[in-house]
Tab-separated table of C-alpha atoms and ligand atoms in Angstrom:
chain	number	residue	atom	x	y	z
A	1	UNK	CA	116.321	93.149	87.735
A	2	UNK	CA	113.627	92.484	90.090
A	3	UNK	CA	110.235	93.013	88.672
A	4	UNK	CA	106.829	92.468	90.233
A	5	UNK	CA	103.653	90.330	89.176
A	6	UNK	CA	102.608	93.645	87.945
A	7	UNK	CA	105.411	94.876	86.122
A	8	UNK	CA	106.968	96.974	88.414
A	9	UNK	CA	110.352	97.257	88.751
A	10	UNK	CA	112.009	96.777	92.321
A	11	UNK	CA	115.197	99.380	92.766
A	12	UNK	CA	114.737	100.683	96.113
A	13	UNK	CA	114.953	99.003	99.665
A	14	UNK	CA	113.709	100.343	103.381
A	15	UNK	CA	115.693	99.106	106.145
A	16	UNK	CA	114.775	100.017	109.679
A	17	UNK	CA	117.850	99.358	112.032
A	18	UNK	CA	115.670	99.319	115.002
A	19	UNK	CA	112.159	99.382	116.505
A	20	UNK	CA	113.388	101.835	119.303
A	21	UNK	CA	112.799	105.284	119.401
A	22	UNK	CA	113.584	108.365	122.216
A	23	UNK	CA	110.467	109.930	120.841
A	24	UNK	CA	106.878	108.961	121.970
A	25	UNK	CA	105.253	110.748	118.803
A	26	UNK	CA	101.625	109.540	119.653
A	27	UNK	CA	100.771	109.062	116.065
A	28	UNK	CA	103.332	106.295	115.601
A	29	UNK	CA	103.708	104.450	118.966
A	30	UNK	CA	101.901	104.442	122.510
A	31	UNK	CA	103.674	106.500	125.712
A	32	UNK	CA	104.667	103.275	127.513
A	33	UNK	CA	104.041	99.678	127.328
A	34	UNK	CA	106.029	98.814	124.436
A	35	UNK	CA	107.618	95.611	123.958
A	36	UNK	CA	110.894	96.639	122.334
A	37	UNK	CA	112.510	93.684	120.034
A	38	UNK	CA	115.354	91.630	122.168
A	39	UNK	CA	118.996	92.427	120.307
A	40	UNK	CA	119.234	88.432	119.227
A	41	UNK	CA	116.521	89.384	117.359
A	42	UNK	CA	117.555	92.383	115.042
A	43	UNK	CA	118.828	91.624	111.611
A	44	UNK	CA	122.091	92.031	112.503
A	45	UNK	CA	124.474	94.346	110.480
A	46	UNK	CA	126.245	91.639	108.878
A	47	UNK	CA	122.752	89.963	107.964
A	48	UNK	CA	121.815	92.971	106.536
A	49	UNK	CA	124.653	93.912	104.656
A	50	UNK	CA	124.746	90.475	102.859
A	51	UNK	CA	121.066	90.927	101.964
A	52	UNK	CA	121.747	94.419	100.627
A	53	UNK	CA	124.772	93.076	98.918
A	54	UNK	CA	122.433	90.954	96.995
A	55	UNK	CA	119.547	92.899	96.390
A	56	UNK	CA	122.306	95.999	95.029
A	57	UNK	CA	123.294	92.634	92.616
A	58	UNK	CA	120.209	92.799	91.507
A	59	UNK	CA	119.095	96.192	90.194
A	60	UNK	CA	117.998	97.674	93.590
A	61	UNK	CA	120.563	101.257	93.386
A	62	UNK	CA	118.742	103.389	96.371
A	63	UNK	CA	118.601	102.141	99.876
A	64	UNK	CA	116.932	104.102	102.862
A	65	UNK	CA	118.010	103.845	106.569
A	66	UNK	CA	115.010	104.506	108.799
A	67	UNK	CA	113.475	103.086	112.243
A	68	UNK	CA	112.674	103.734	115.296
A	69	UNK	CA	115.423	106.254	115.207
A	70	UNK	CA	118.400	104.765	113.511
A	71	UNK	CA	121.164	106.828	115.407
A	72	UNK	CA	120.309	105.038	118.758
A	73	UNK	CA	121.172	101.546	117.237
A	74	UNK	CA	124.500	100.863	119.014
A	75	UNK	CA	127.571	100.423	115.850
A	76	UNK	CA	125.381	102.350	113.443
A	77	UNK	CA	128.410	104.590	111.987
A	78	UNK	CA	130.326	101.860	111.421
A	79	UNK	CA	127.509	100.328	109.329
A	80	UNK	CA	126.932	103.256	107.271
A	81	UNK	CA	130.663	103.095	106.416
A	82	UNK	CA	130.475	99.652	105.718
A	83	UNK	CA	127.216	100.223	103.559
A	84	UNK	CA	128.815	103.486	102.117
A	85	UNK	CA	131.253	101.356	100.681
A	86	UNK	CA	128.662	99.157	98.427
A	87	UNK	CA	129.390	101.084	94.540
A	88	UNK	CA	126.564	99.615	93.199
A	89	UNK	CA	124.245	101.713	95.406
A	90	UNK	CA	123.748	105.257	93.802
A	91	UNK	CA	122.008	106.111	97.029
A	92	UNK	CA	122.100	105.986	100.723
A	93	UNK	CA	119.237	108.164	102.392
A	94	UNK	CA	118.370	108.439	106.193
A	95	UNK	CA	114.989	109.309	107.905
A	96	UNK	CA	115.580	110.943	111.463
A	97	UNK	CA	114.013	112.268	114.189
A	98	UNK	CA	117.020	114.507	114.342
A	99	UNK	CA	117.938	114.231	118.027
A	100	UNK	CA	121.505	112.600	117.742
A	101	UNK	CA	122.205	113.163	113.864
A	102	UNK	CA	123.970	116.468	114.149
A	103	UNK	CA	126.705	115.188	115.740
A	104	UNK	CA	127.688	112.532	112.650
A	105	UNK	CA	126.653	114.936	110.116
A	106	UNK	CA	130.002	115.387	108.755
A	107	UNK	CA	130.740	112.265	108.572
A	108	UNK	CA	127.858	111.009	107.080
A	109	UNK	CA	128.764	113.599	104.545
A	110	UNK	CA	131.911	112.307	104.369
A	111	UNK	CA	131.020	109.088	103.139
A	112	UNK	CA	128.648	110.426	100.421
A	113	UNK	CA	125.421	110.439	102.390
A	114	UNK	CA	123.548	113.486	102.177
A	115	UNK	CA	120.219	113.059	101.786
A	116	UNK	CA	117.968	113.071	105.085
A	117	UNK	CA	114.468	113.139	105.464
A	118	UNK	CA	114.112	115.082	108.824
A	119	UNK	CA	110.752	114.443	110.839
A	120	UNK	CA	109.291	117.238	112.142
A	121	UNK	CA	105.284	117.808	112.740
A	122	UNK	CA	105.433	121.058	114.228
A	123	UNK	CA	107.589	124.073	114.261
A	124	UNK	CA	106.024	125.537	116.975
A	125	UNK	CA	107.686	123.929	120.282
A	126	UNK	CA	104.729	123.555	122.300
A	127	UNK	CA	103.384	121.818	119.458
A	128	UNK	CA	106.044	119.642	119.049
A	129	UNK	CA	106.658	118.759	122.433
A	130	UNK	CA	103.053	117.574	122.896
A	131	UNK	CA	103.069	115.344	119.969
A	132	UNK	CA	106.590	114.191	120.503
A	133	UNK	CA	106.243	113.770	124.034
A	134	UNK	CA	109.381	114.609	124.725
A	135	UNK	CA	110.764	117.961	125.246
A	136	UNK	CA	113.335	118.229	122.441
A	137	UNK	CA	112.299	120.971	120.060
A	138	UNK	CA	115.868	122.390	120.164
A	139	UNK	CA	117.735	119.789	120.055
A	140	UNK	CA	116.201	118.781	116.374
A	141	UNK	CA	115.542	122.553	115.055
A	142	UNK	CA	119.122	123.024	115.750
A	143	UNK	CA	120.041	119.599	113.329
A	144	UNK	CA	117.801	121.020	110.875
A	145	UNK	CA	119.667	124.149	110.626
A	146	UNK	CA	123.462	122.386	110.500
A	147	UNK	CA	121.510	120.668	107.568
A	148	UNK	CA	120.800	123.613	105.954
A	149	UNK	CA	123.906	124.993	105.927
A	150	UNK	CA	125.696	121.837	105.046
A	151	UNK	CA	123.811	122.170	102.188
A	152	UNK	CA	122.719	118.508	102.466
A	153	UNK	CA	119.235	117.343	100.368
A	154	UNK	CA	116.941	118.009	102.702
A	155	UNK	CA	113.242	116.826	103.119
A	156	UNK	CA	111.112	117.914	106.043
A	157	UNK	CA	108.335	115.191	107.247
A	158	UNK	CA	105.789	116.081	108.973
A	159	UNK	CA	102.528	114.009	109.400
A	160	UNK	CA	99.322	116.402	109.664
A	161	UNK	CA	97.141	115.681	112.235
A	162	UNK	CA	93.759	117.354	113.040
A	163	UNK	CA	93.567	119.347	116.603
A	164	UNK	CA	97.300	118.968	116.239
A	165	UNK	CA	99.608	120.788	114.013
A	166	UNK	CA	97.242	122.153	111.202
A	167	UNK	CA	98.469	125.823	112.257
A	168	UNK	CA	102.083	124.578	111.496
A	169	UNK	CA	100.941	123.693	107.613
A	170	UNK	CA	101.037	127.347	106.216
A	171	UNK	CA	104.481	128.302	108.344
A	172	UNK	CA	105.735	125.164	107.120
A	173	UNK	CA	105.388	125.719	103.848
A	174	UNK	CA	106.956	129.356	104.101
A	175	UNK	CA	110.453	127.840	105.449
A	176	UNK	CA	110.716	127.115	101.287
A	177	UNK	CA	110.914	130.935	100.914
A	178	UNK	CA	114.700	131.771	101.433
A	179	UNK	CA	115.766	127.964	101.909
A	180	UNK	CA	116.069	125.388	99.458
A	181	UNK	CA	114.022	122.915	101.691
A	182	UNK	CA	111.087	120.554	100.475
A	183	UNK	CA	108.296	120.024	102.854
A	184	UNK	CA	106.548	116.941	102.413
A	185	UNK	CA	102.665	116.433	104.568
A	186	UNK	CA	101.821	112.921	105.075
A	187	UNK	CA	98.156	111.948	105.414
A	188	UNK	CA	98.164	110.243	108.781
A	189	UNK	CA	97.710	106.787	108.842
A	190	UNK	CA	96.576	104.212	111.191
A	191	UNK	CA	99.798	102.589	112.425
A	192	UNK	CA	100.005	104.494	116.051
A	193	UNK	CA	101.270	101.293	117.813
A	194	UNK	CA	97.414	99.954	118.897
A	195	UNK	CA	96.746	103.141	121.382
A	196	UNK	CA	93.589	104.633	121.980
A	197	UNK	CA	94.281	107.130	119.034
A	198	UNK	CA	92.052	106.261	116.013
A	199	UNK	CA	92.364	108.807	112.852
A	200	UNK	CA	89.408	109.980	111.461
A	201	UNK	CA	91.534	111.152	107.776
A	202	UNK	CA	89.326	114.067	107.892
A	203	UNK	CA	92.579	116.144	106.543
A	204	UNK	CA	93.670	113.954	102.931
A	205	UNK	CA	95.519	115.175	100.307
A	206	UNK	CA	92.718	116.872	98.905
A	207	UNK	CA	92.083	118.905	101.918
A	208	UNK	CA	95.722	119.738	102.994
A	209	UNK	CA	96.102	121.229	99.435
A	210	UNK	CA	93.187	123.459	99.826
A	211	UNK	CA	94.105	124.638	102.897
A	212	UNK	CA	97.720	125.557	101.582
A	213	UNK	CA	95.975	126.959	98.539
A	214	UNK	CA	93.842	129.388	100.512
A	215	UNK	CA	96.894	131.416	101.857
A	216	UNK	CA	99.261	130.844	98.498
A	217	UNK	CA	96.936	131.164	95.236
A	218	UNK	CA	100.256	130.971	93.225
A	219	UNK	CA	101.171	127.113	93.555
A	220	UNK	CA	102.966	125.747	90.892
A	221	UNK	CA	102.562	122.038	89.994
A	222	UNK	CA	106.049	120.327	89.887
A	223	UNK	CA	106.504	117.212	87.106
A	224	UNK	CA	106.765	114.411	89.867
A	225	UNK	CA	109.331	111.816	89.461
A	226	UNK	CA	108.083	108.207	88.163
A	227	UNK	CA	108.046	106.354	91.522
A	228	UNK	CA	107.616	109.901	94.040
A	229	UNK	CA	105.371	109.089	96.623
A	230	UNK	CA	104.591	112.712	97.050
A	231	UNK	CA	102.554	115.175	94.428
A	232	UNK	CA	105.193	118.019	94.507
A	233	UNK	CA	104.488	121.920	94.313
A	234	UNK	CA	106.559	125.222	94.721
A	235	UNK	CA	105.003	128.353	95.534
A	236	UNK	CA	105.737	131.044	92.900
A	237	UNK	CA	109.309	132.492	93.685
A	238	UNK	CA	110.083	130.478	96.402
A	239	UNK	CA	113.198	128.290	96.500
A	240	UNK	CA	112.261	125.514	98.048
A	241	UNK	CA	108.994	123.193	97.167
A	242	UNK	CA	106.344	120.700	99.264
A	243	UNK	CA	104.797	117.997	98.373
A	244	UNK	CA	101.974	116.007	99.953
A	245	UNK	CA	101.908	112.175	100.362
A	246	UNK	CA	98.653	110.765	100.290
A	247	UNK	CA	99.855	107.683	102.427
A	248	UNK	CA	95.974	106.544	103.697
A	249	UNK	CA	94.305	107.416	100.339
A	250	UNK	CA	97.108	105.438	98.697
A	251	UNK	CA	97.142	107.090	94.848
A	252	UNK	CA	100.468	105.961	94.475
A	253	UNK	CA	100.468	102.345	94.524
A	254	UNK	CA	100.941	102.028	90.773
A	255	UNK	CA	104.125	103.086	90.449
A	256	UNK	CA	105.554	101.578	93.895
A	257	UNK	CA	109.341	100.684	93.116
A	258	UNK	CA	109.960	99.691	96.864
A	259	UNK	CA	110.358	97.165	99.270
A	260	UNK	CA	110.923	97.543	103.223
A	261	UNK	CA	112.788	95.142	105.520
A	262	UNK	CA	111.717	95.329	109.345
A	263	UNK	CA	113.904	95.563	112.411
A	264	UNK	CA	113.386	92.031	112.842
A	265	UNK	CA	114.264	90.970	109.212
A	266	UNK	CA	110.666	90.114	107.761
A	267	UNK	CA	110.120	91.532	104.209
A	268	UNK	CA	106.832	93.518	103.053
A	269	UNK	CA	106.189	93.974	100.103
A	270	UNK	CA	103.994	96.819	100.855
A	271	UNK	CA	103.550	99.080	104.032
A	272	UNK	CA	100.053	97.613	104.437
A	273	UNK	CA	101.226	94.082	104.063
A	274	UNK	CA	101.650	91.884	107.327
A	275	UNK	CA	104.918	90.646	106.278
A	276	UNK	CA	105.943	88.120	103.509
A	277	UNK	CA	109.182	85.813	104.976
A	278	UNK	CA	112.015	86.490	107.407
A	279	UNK	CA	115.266	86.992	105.748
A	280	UNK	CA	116.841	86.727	109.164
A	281	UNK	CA	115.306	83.051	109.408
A	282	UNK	CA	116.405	81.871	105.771
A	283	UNK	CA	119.767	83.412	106.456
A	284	UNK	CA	120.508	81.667	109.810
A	285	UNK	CA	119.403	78.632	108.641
A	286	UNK	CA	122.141	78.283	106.197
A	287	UNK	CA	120.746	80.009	102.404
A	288	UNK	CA	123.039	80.574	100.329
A	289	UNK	CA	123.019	84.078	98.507
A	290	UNK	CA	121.269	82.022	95.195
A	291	UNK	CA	118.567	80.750	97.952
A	292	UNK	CA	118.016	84.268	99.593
A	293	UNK	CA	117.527	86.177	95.864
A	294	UNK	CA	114.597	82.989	94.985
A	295	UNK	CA	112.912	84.147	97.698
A	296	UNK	CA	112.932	87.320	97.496
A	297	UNK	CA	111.618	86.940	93.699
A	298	UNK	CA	108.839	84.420	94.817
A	299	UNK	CA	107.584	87.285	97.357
A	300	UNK	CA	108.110	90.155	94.428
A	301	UNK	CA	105.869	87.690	92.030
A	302	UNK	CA	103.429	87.785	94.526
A	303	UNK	CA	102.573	91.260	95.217
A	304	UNK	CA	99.492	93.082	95.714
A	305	UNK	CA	98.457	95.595	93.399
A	306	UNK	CA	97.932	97.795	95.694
A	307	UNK	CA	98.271	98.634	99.558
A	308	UNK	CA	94.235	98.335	99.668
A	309	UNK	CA	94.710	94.317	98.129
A	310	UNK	CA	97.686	94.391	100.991
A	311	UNK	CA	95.744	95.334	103.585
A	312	UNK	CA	92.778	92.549	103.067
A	313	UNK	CA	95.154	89.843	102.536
A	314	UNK	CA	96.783	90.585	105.731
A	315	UNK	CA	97.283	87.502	107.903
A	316	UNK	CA	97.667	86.866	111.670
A	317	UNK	CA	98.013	90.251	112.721
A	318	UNK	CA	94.495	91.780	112.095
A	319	UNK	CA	93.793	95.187	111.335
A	320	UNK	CA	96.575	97.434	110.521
A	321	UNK	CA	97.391	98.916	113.528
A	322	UNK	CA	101.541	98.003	114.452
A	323	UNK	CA	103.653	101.365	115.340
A	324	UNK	CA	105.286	102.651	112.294
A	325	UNK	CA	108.366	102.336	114.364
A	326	UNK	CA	108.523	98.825	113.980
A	327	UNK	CA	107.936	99.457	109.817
A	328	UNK	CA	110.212	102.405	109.302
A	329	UNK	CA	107.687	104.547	107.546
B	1	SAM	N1	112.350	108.044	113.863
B	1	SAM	C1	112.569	108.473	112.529
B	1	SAM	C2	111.701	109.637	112.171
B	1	SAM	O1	110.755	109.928	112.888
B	1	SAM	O2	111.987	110.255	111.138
B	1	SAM	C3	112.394	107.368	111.495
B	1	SAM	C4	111.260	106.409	111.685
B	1	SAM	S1	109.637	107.098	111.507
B	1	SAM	C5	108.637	105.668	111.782
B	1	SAM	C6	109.560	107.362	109.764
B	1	SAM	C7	108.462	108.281	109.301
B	1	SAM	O3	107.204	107.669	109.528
B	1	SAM	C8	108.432	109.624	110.007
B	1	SAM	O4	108.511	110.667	109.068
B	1	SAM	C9	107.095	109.621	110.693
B	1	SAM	O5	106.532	110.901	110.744
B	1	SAM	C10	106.273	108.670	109.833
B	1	SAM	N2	105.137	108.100	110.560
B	1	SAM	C11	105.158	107.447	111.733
B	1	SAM	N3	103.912	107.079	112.102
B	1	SAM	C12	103.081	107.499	111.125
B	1	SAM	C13	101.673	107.435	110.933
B	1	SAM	N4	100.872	106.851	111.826
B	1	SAM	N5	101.164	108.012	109.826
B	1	SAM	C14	101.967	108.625	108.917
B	1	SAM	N6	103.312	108.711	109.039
B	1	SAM	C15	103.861	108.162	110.133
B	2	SF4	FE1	110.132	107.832	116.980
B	2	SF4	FE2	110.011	108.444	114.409
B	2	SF4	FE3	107.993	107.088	115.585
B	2	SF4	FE4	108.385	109.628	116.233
B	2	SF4	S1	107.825	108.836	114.192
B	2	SF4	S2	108.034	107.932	117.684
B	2	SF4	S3	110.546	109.833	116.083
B	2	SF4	S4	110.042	106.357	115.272
């Protein structure tokens, strides 16, 4: 098992595939200018397979595939066949953008992989469009309705943004009426990418619940699972639920069962960390599976409590302020 300097048990990894995205959502990365990561310098598929084989060896069961958008890294069905095929994993999630996941839907279905956390901040597609930058509202409302009636697990992301998409939060939440969908809000945070965008988190938790609240007085607390990032609610008689994830206010940190690997290979140990080791370095310079576990146990015993201790210990890369896209979320 790997457990933390705080007692908290590691089971889950975050890889994302790729820093690249066909999206320009302007919360997560800037319209142009971005220095994309050369292929030498991915983790390659191999690399990461190894490093999943021995994290899985090691009590980590759940793994999530997320980027950039994962579907545009060349070979990646292949992969999740190869990663499919790891029976110590109990699961294999994807987060998408939902532009080129229809497509390998059945497939991924075939190899046991249905759950998908779909990103979409607006279902209005004006709305969309404008914070996507791109004009493919179709494209993903279409994916999100083959996912509904492939019955896959299905989460909806959507990251609420003043001025933007608070009109969308109330419609949002009424897709949970016939359909057994769960809508999750994020609380925006500040990793846009370094553009001129700077959050004021005028709309937290707090406030996205009592908006919601004012148009559905009959909200139901769910019982949230131990290590849920998201406090979880169903509206009286609806089928499917939403959730809020206080991702700036970070309430969560206590129970944070999770580590994410980078496009590049480094390791955080939390999303507000700068980065503990490359795994891609150790690996290429010759570590042997015994070498690569140590460590990943010396970065787990040195962990922040929580992504506010993260976030001041940060070094060589100032404030936060990377896209997302090059963390995975
Ligand atoms: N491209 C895929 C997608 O959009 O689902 C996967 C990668 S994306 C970086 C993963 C998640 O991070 C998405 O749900 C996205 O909304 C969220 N995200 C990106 N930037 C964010 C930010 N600044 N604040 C909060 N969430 C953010
Ligand atoms: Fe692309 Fe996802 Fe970032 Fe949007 S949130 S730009 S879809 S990586």
């Amino acid at each position: 098992m790997l457990v933390d300097n705080h007692g908290r048990h590691i089971d889950y990894v975050r890889i994302a595939v790729t820093d690249k995205c066909n999206l320009r959502c302007f919360y997560c990365m800037p319209e142009e200018g971005i220095d994309f990561v050369k292929r030498k310098e991915l983790l390659t598929y191999e690399e990461t397979l190894r490093l999943v084989d021995v994290l899985s060896a090691n009590g980590v069961n759940k793994v999530r595939i997320t980027g950039g958008e994962p579907f545009l890294r060349k070979g990646i069905m292949s992969f999740f066949t190869e990663l499919a095929s790891n029976d110590r994993l109990s699961k294999i999630a994807i987060t998408t953008n939902g532009t080129l996941t229809e497509g390998h839907l059945d497939e991924l279905i075939k190899l046991g992989i249905t759950s998908f956390n779909l990103s979409i901040d607006s279902i209005d597609p004006k709305r969309f469009n404008d914070i996507t930058r791109r004009d493919l509202f179709n494209t993903v409302w279409s994916c999100y309705e083959a996912m509904l009636k492939k019955g896959v697990d299905l989460k909806l992301n959507a990251v609420v943004m003043k001025g933007q998409n608070i009109d969308d939060l109330i419609p949002m939440v009424a897709l949970g009426r016939d359909t057994p969908v769960s809508v999750r809000f994020i609380e925006e945070m500040p990793f846009n990418g370094g553009g001129d965008y700077t959050p004021e988190l005028e709309w937290n938790y707090m406030k996205i619940l009592e908006h919601i609240s004012s148009a559905y007085p009959n909200i139901n607390k769910l019982k949230d699972a131990k290590s849920s990032t998201s406090l979880n609610y169903q509206v009286e008689g609806y089928k499917g639920t939403f959730g809020i994830i206080p991702a700036y206010t970070r309430s969560f940190c206590g129970s944070c069962n999770r580590i994410r690997i980078t496009p590049t290979g480094v390791l955080k140990t939390c999303l507000y960390d700068s980065g503990v080791f490359n795994v891609k370095d150790i690996i290429r310079a010759g570590a042997t599976d015994q070498q690569l576990l140590e460590a990943i146990q010396n970065a787990i015993s040195h962990r922040a409590l929580d992504g506010f201790e993260a976030e001041r210990n940060r070094t060589g890369f100032g404030p936060v302020g990377e896209s997302m896209a090059t963390i995975g979320g």
